[in-house]
Amino acid sequence: MYDVIRTRRDVRAEFTGEAADPAVLDRILDAAHRAPSVGNTQPWDFVLVRDPQRLRTFAEHVAQCRRDFADSLPADRRETFDPIKVEGIEESGLGVVVTYDPRRGGTHILGRHTVDDVGVFSAVLAIQNLWLAATAEGLGVGWVSFYHEEFLAEMVGAVAPVRPIAWLCVGEVSRLQTVPDLERFGWRTGRPLSEAVHTERLH
């Protein structure tokens, strides 16, 4: 488990285009579906997108969002950002869109009475389970976040209050990078655990 956590990467350029074995895909989706959830609501759904035209449509939308972000950057950050690939939508051949339905489980959700966000947190735990299971199976996962939520919701038929909270590119990879992309390209490095651990109070 610790080895999988250490080797997990957000994959962009390493997808081979080879589809994941259906049995393996079933296993990683089962792992996602076994994630802990507030009130045992399992508020997620998984939409599998394979149609090449739909993948292309989403990739074009993401490319425009990437350009918009690049245009917002100061010159030095733009220079660092330009070489960074932000998605592998078409290359992976499969998008797993994870949605969150706040109505799942009814009106009175045990554990969500005072902190409503724990519903979304539950769906994110399903994503983490999927990602770690995929890494253990030798597959790559890339979380795409350059999109407008309304666009993706329309694309996959997520009608409010249901929200799409992630597009995950999933597929076979040539390898996983040893160093995360954002560190390799000089965008941002990680910080040591010692900076993140506090006693009794944050400050």
GROMACS .gro file of N, CA and C in nm, residues 65-158:
model
  282
   65CYS      N    1  -0.986   2.619  -2.214
   65CYS     CA    2  -0.972   2.661  -2.074
   65CYS      C    3  -0.825   2.674  -2.037
   66ARG      N    4  -0.742   2.587  -2.093
   66ARG     CA    5  -0.598   2.595  -2.068
   66ARG      C    6  -0.541   2.724  -2.126
   67ARG      N    7  -0.584   2.758  -2.245
   67ARG     CA    8  -0.537   2.883  -2.307
   67ARG      C    9  -0.579   3.004  -2.225
   68ASP      N   10  -0.703   3.000  -2.175
   68ASP     CA   11  -0.752   3.112  -2.094
   68ASP      C   12  -0.667   3.129  -1.969
   69PHE      N   13  -0.630   3.016  -1.906
   69PHE     CA   14  -0.545   3.023  -1.786
   69PHE      C   15  -0.407   3.076  -1.822
   70ALA      N   16  -0.351   3.025  -1.932
   70ALA     CA   17  -0.218   3.069  -1.974
   70ALA      C   18  -0.216   3.219  -1.999
   71ASP      N   19  -0.323   3.269  -2.060
   71ASP     CA   20  -0.330   3.413  -2.090
   71ASP      C   21  -0.339   3.499  -1.964
   72SER      N   22  -0.382   3.438  -1.853
   72SER     CA   23  -0.397   3.514  -1.729
   72SER      C   24  -0.266   3.523  -1.650
   73LEU      N   25  -0.164   3.449  -1.692
   73LEU     CA   26  -0.040   3.440  -1.614
   73LEU      C   27   0.057   3.553  -1.647
   74PRO      N   28   0.135   3.596  -1.548
   74PRO     CA   29   0.247   3.686  -1.578
   74PRO      C   30   0.348   3.613  -1.665
   75ALA      N   31   0.432   3.687  -1.733
   75ALA     CA   32   0.520   3.631  -1.835
   75ALA      C   33   0.608   3.517  -1.784
   76ASP      N   34   0.664   3.531  -1.663
   76ASP     CA   35   0.755   3.428  -1.614
   76ASP      C   36   0.682   3.298  -1.584
   77ARG      N   37   0.561   3.310  -1.528
   77ARG     CA   38   0.483   3.189  -1.499
   77ARG      C   39   0.429   3.128  -1.627
   78ARG      N   40   0.395   3.211  -1.724
   78ARG     CA   41   0.349   3.161  -1.854
   78ARG      C   42   0.459   3.077  -1.919
   79GLU      N   43   0.581   3.124  -1.910
   79GLU     CA   44   0.693   3.051  -1.969
   79GLU      C   45   0.711   2.914  -1.904
   80THR      N   46   0.691   2.909  -1.772
   80THR     CA   47   0.700   2.781  -1.701
   80THR      C   48   0.583   2.691  -1.734
   81PHE      N   49   0.464   2.751  -1.748
   81PHE     CA   50   0.342   2.672  -1.768
   81PHE      C   51   0.331   2.616  -1.909
   82ASP      N   52   0.375   2.689  -2.010
   82ASP     CA   53   0.352   2.651  -2.150
   82ASP      C   54   0.390   2.506  -2.184
   83PRO      N   55   0.503   2.453  -2.136
   83PRO     CA   56   0.538   2.315  -2.174
   83PRO      C   57   0.460   2.208  -2.098
   84ILE      N   58   0.383   2.245  -1.996
   84ILE     CA   59   0.316   2.147  -1.911
   84ILE      C   60   0.189   2.097  -1.979
   85LYS      N   61   0.181   1.967  -1.999
   85LYS     CA   62   0.061   1.906  -2.055
   85LYS      C   63  -0.040   1.888  -1.942
   86VAL      N   64  -0.166   1.928  -1.966
   86VAL     CA   65  -0.263   1.925  -1.856
   86VAL      C   66  -0.365   1.812  -1.868
   87GLU      N   67  -0.362   1.736  -1.977
   87GLU     CA   68  -0.462   1.630  -1.991
   87GLU      C   69  -0.415   1.523  -2.089
   88GLY      N   70  -0.479   1.403  -2.078
   88GLY     CA   71  -0.456   1.295  -2.173
   88GLY      C   72  -0.589   1.236  -2.215
   89ILE      N   73  -0.683   1.323  -2.246
   89ILE     CA   74  -0.822   1.282  -2.269
   89ILE      C   75  -0.836   1.185  -2.385
   90GLU      N   76  -0.785   1.225  -2.501
   90GLU     CA   77  -0.796   1.138  -2.617
   90GLU      C   78  -0.696   1.023  -2.611
   91GLU      N   79  -0.576   1.050  -2.560
   91GLU     CA   80  -0.471   0.948  -2.556
   91GLU      C   81  -0.509   0.830  -2.466
   92SER      N   82  -0.580   0.857  -2.357
   92SER     CA   83  -0.615   0.749  -2.265
   92SER      C   84  -0.728   0.663  -2.320
   93GLY      N   85  -0.817   0.724  -2.397
   93GLY     CA   86  -0.927   0.649  -2.456
   93GLY      C   87  -1.046   0.625  -2.365
   94LEU      N   88  -1.034   0.667  -2.240
   94LEU     CA   89  -1.144   0.647  -2.145
   94LEU      C   90  -1.147   0.762  -2.045
   95GLY      N   91  -1.262   0.823  -2.033
   95GLY     CA   92  -1.285   0.920  -1.927
   95GLY      C   93  -1.383   0.863  -1.827
   96VAL      N   94  -1.347   0.866  -1.701
   96VAL     CA   95  -1.439   0.827  -1.594
   96VAL      C   96  -1.482   0.956  -1.524
   97VAL      N   97  -1.606   0.994  -1.545
   97VAL     CA   98  -1.658   1.115  -1.482
   97VAL      C   99  -1.726   1.075  -1.353
   98VAL      N  100  -1.678   1.129  -1.243
   98VAL     CA  101  -1.735   1.100  -1.111
   98VAL      C  102  -1.831   1.212  -1.075
   99THR      N  103  -1.954   1.174  -1.045
   99THR     CA  104  -2.054   1.274  -1.009
   99THR      C  105  -2.092   1.259  -0.862
  100TYR      N  106  -2.148   1.367  -0.810
  100TYR     CA  107  -2.192   1.371  -0.669
  100TYR      C  108  -2.338   1.411  -0.665
  101ASP      N  109  -2.419   1.330  -0.597
  101ASP     CA  110  -2.562   1.357  -0.582
  101ASP      C  111  -2.593   1.380  -0.434
  102PRO      N  112  -2.618   1.506  -0.395
  102PRO     CA  113  -2.644   1.535  -0.253
  102PRO      C  114  -2.774   1.476  -0.201
  103ARG      N  115  -2.860   1.430  -0.292
  103ARG     CA  116  -2.989   1.373  -0.249
  103ARG      C  117  -2.980   1.226  -0.211
  104ARG      N  118  -2.869   1.164  -0.245
  104ARG     CA  119  -2.853   1.021  -0.219
  104ARG      C  120  -2.862   0.994  -0.069
  105GLY      N  121  -2.950   0.908  -0.032
  105GLY     CA  122  -2.965   0.874   0.109
  105GLY      C  123  -3.080   0.946   0.177
  106GLY      N  124  -3.149   1.035   0.103
  106GLY     CA  125  -3.266   1.100   0.159
  106GLY      C  126  -3.236   1.234   0.224
  107THR      N  127  -3.329   1.280   0.304
  107THR     CA  128  -3.322   1.414   0.362
  107THR      C  129  -3.232   1.421   0.484
  108HIS      N  130  -3.238   1.319   0.568
  108HIS     CA  131  -3.165   1.322   0.695
  108HIS      C  132  -3.043   1.230   0.685
  109ILE      N  133  -2.928   1.290   0.656
  109ILE     CA  134  -2.805   1.213   0.636
  109ILE      C  135  -2.726   1.210   0.765
  110LEU      N  136  -2.709   1.089   0.818
  110LEU     CA  137  -2.632   1.074   0.941
  110LEU      C  138  -2.488   1.117   0.915
  111GLY      N  139  -2.443   1.221   0.987
  111GLY     CA  140  -2.307   1.268   0.974
  111GLY      C  141  -2.292   1.392   0.887
  112ARG      N  142  -2.402   1.434   0.819
  112ARG     CA  143  -2.390   1.551   0.733
  112ARG      C  144  -2.472   1.669   0.786
  113HIS      N  145  -2.523   1.656   0.906
  113HIS     CA  146  -2.614   1.757   0.959
  113HIS      C  147  -2.546   1.892   0.978
  114THR      N  148  -2.421   1.891   1.023
  114THR     CA  149  -2.353   2.018   1.051
  114THR      C  150  -2.244   2.052   0.951
  115VAL      N  151  -2.194   1.954   0.876
  115VAL     CA  152  -2.089   1.979   0.778
  115VAL      C  153  -2.134   1.919   0.645
  116ASP      N  154  -2.199   2.001   0.564
  116ASP     CA  155  -2.258   1.950   0.441
  116ASP      C  156  -2.152   1.899   0.343
  117ASP      N  157  -2.032   1.957   0.347
  117ASP     CA  158  -1.927   1.920   0.252
  117ASP      C  159  -1.881   1.776   0.264
  118VAL      N  160  -1.913   1.710   0.375
  118VAL     CA  161  -1.867   1.572   0.388
  118VAL      C  162  -1.927   1.482   0.281
  119GLY      N  163  -2.037   1.525   0.219
  119GLY     CA  164  -2.092   1.450   0.107
  119GLY      C  165  -1.996   1.451  -0.011
  120VAL      N  166  -1.947   1.570  -0.047
  120VAL     CA  167  -1.849   1.582  -0.155
  120VAL      C  168  -1.720   1.510  -0.116
  121PHE      N  169  -1.679   1.524   0.010
  121PHE     CA  170  -1.558   1.456   0.055
  121PHE      C  171  -1.570   1.305   0.032
  122SER      N  172  -1.689   1.250   0.054
  122SER     CA  173  -1.710   1.106   0.033
  122SER      C  174  -1.681   1.067  -0.111
  123ALA      N  175  -1.732   1.147  -0.205
  123ALA     CA  176  -1.708   1.118  -0.347
  123ALA      C  177  -1.560   1.128  -0.381
  124VAL      N  178  -1.490   1.220  -0.317
  124VAL     CA  179  -1.346   1.234  -0.341
  124VAL      C  180  -1.272   1.111  -0.287
  125LEU      N  181  -1.320   1.054  -0.178
  125LEU     CA  182  -1.260   0.931  -0.128
  125LEU      C  183  -1.275   0.817  -0.228
  126ALA      N  184  -1.387   0.815  -0.300
  126ALA     CA  185  -1.406   0.714  -0.404
  126ALA      C  186  -1.303   0.735  -0.515
  127ILE      N  187  -1.275   0.861  -0.549
  127ILE     CA  188  -1.174   0.891  -0.649
  127ILE      C  189  -1.037   0.841  -0.603
  128GLN      N  190  -1.005   0.867  -0.478
  128GLN     CA  191  -0.875   0.822  -0.424
  128GLN      C  192  -0.865   0.670  -0.430
  129ASN      N  193  -0.971   0.600  -0.392
  129ASN     CA  194  -0.969   0.454  -0.400
  129ASN      C  195  -0.944   0.407  -0.543
  130LEU      N  196  -1.015   0.469  -0.638
  130LEU     CA  197  -0.999   0.432  -0.779
  130LEU      C  198  -0.854   0.454  -0.822
  131TRP      N  199  -0.799   0.569  -0.785
  131TRP     CA  200  -0.664   0.606  -0.828
  131TRP      C  201  -0.560   0.509  -0.773
  132LEU      N  202  -0.570   0.475  -0.645
  132LEU     CA  203  -0.473   0.384  -0.585
  132LEU      C  204  -0.489   0.243  -0.641
  133ALA      N  205  -0.613   0.199  -0.662
  133ALA     CA  206  -0.635   0.067  -0.720
  133ALA      C  207  -0.579   0.061  -0.862
  134ALA      N  208  -0.602   0.167  -0.940
  134ALA     CA  209  -0.549   0.171  -1.076
  134ALA      C  210  -0.396   0.164  -1.075
  135THR      N  211  -0.333   0.237  -0.983
  135THR     CA  212  -0.187   0.234  -0.974
  135THR      C  213  -0.139   0.094  -0.939
  136ALA      N  214  -0.208   0.027  -0.848
  136ALA     CA  215  -0.171  -0.110  -0.810
  136ALA      C  216  -0.185  -0.205  -0.929
  137GLU      N  217  -0.279  -0.175  -1.020
  137GLU     CA  218  -0.302  -0.260  -1.137
  137GLU      C  219  -0.212  -0.222  -1.255
  138GLY      N  220  -0.130  -0.118  -1.239
  138GLY     CA  221  -0.041  -0.078  -1.347
  138GLY      C  222  -0.104   0.017  -1.446
  139LEU      N  223  -0.220   0.073  -1.413
  139LEU     CA  224  -0.286   0.170  -1.500
  139LEU      C  225  -0.251   0.312  -1.457
  140GLY      N  226  -0.269   0.406  -1.549
  140GLY     CA  227  -0.249   0.546  -1.518
  140GLY      C  228  -0.382   0.617  -1.502
  141VAL      N  229  -0.382   0.720  -1.419
  141VAL     CA  230  -0.499   0.805  -1.397
  141VAL      C  231  -0.453   0.950  -1.404
  142GLY      N  232  -0.529   1.032  -1.475
  142GLY     CA  233  -0.503   1.175  -1.478
  142GLY      C  234  -0.630   1.251  -1.446
  143TRP      N  235  -0.625   1.338  -1.345
  143TRP     CA  236  -0.743   1.416  -1.304
  143TRP      C  237  -0.742   1.547  -1.381
  144VAL      N  238  -0.842   1.566  -1.467
  144VAL     CA  239  -0.853   1.687  -1.548
  144VAL      C  240  -0.939   1.788  -1.474
  145SER      N  241  -0.886   1.909  -1.456
  145SER     CA  242  -0.962   2.012  -1.384
  145SER      C  243  -0.973   2.142  -1.462
  146PHE      N  244  -0.928   2.143  -1.586
  146PHE     CA  245  -0.943   2.262  -1.670
  146PHE      C  246  -1.072   2.251  -1.750
  147TYR      N  247  -1.185   2.276  -1.685
  147TYR     CA  248  -1.313   2.274  -1.755
  147TYR      C  249  -1.414   2.356  -1.677
  148HIS      N  250  -1.520   2.394  -1.746
  148HIS     CA  251  -1.631   2.461  -1.680
  148HIS      C  252  -1.733   2.355  -1.640
  149GLU      N  253  -1.772   2.357  -1.513
  149GLU     CA  254  -1.858   2.252  -1.461
  149GLU      C  255  -1.988   2.239  -1.539
  150GLU      N  256  -2.044   2.352  -1.581
  150GLU     CA  257  -2.171   2.349  -1.655
  150GLU      C  258  -2.154   2.272  -1.786
  151PHE      N  259  -2.041   2.289  -1.852
  151PHE     CA  260  -2.014   2.219  -1.979
  151PHE      C  261  -2.012   2.068  -1.958
  152LEU      N  262  -1.939   2.023  -1.856
  152LEU     CA  263  -1.928   1.880  -1.831
  152LEU      C  264  -2.061   1.823  -1.783
  153ALA      N  265  -2.133   1.899  -1.701
  153ALA     CA  266  -2.264   1.852  -1.653
  153ALA      C  267  -2.358   1.826  -1.771
  154GLU      N  268  -2.361   1.919  -1.865
  154GLU     CA  269  -2.445   1.903  -1.983
  154GLU      C  270  -2.401   1.782  -2.065
  155MET      N  271  -2.272   1.765  -2.076
  155MET     CA  272  -2.216   1.658  -2.158
  155MET      C  273  -2.254   1.520  -2.107
  156VAL      N  274  -2.256   1.502  -1.974
  156VAL     CA  275  -2.283   1.369  -1.918
  156VAL      C  276  -2.424   1.357  -1.861
  157GLY      N  277  -2.506   1.461  -1.879
  157GLY     CA  278  -2.644   1.454  -1.831
  157GLY      C  279  -2.659   1.464  -1.682
  158ALA      N  280  -2.572   1.540  -1.618
  158ALA     CA  281  -2.581   1.560  -1.472
  158ALA      C  282  -2.669   1.682  -1.447
   0.00000   0.00000   0.00000
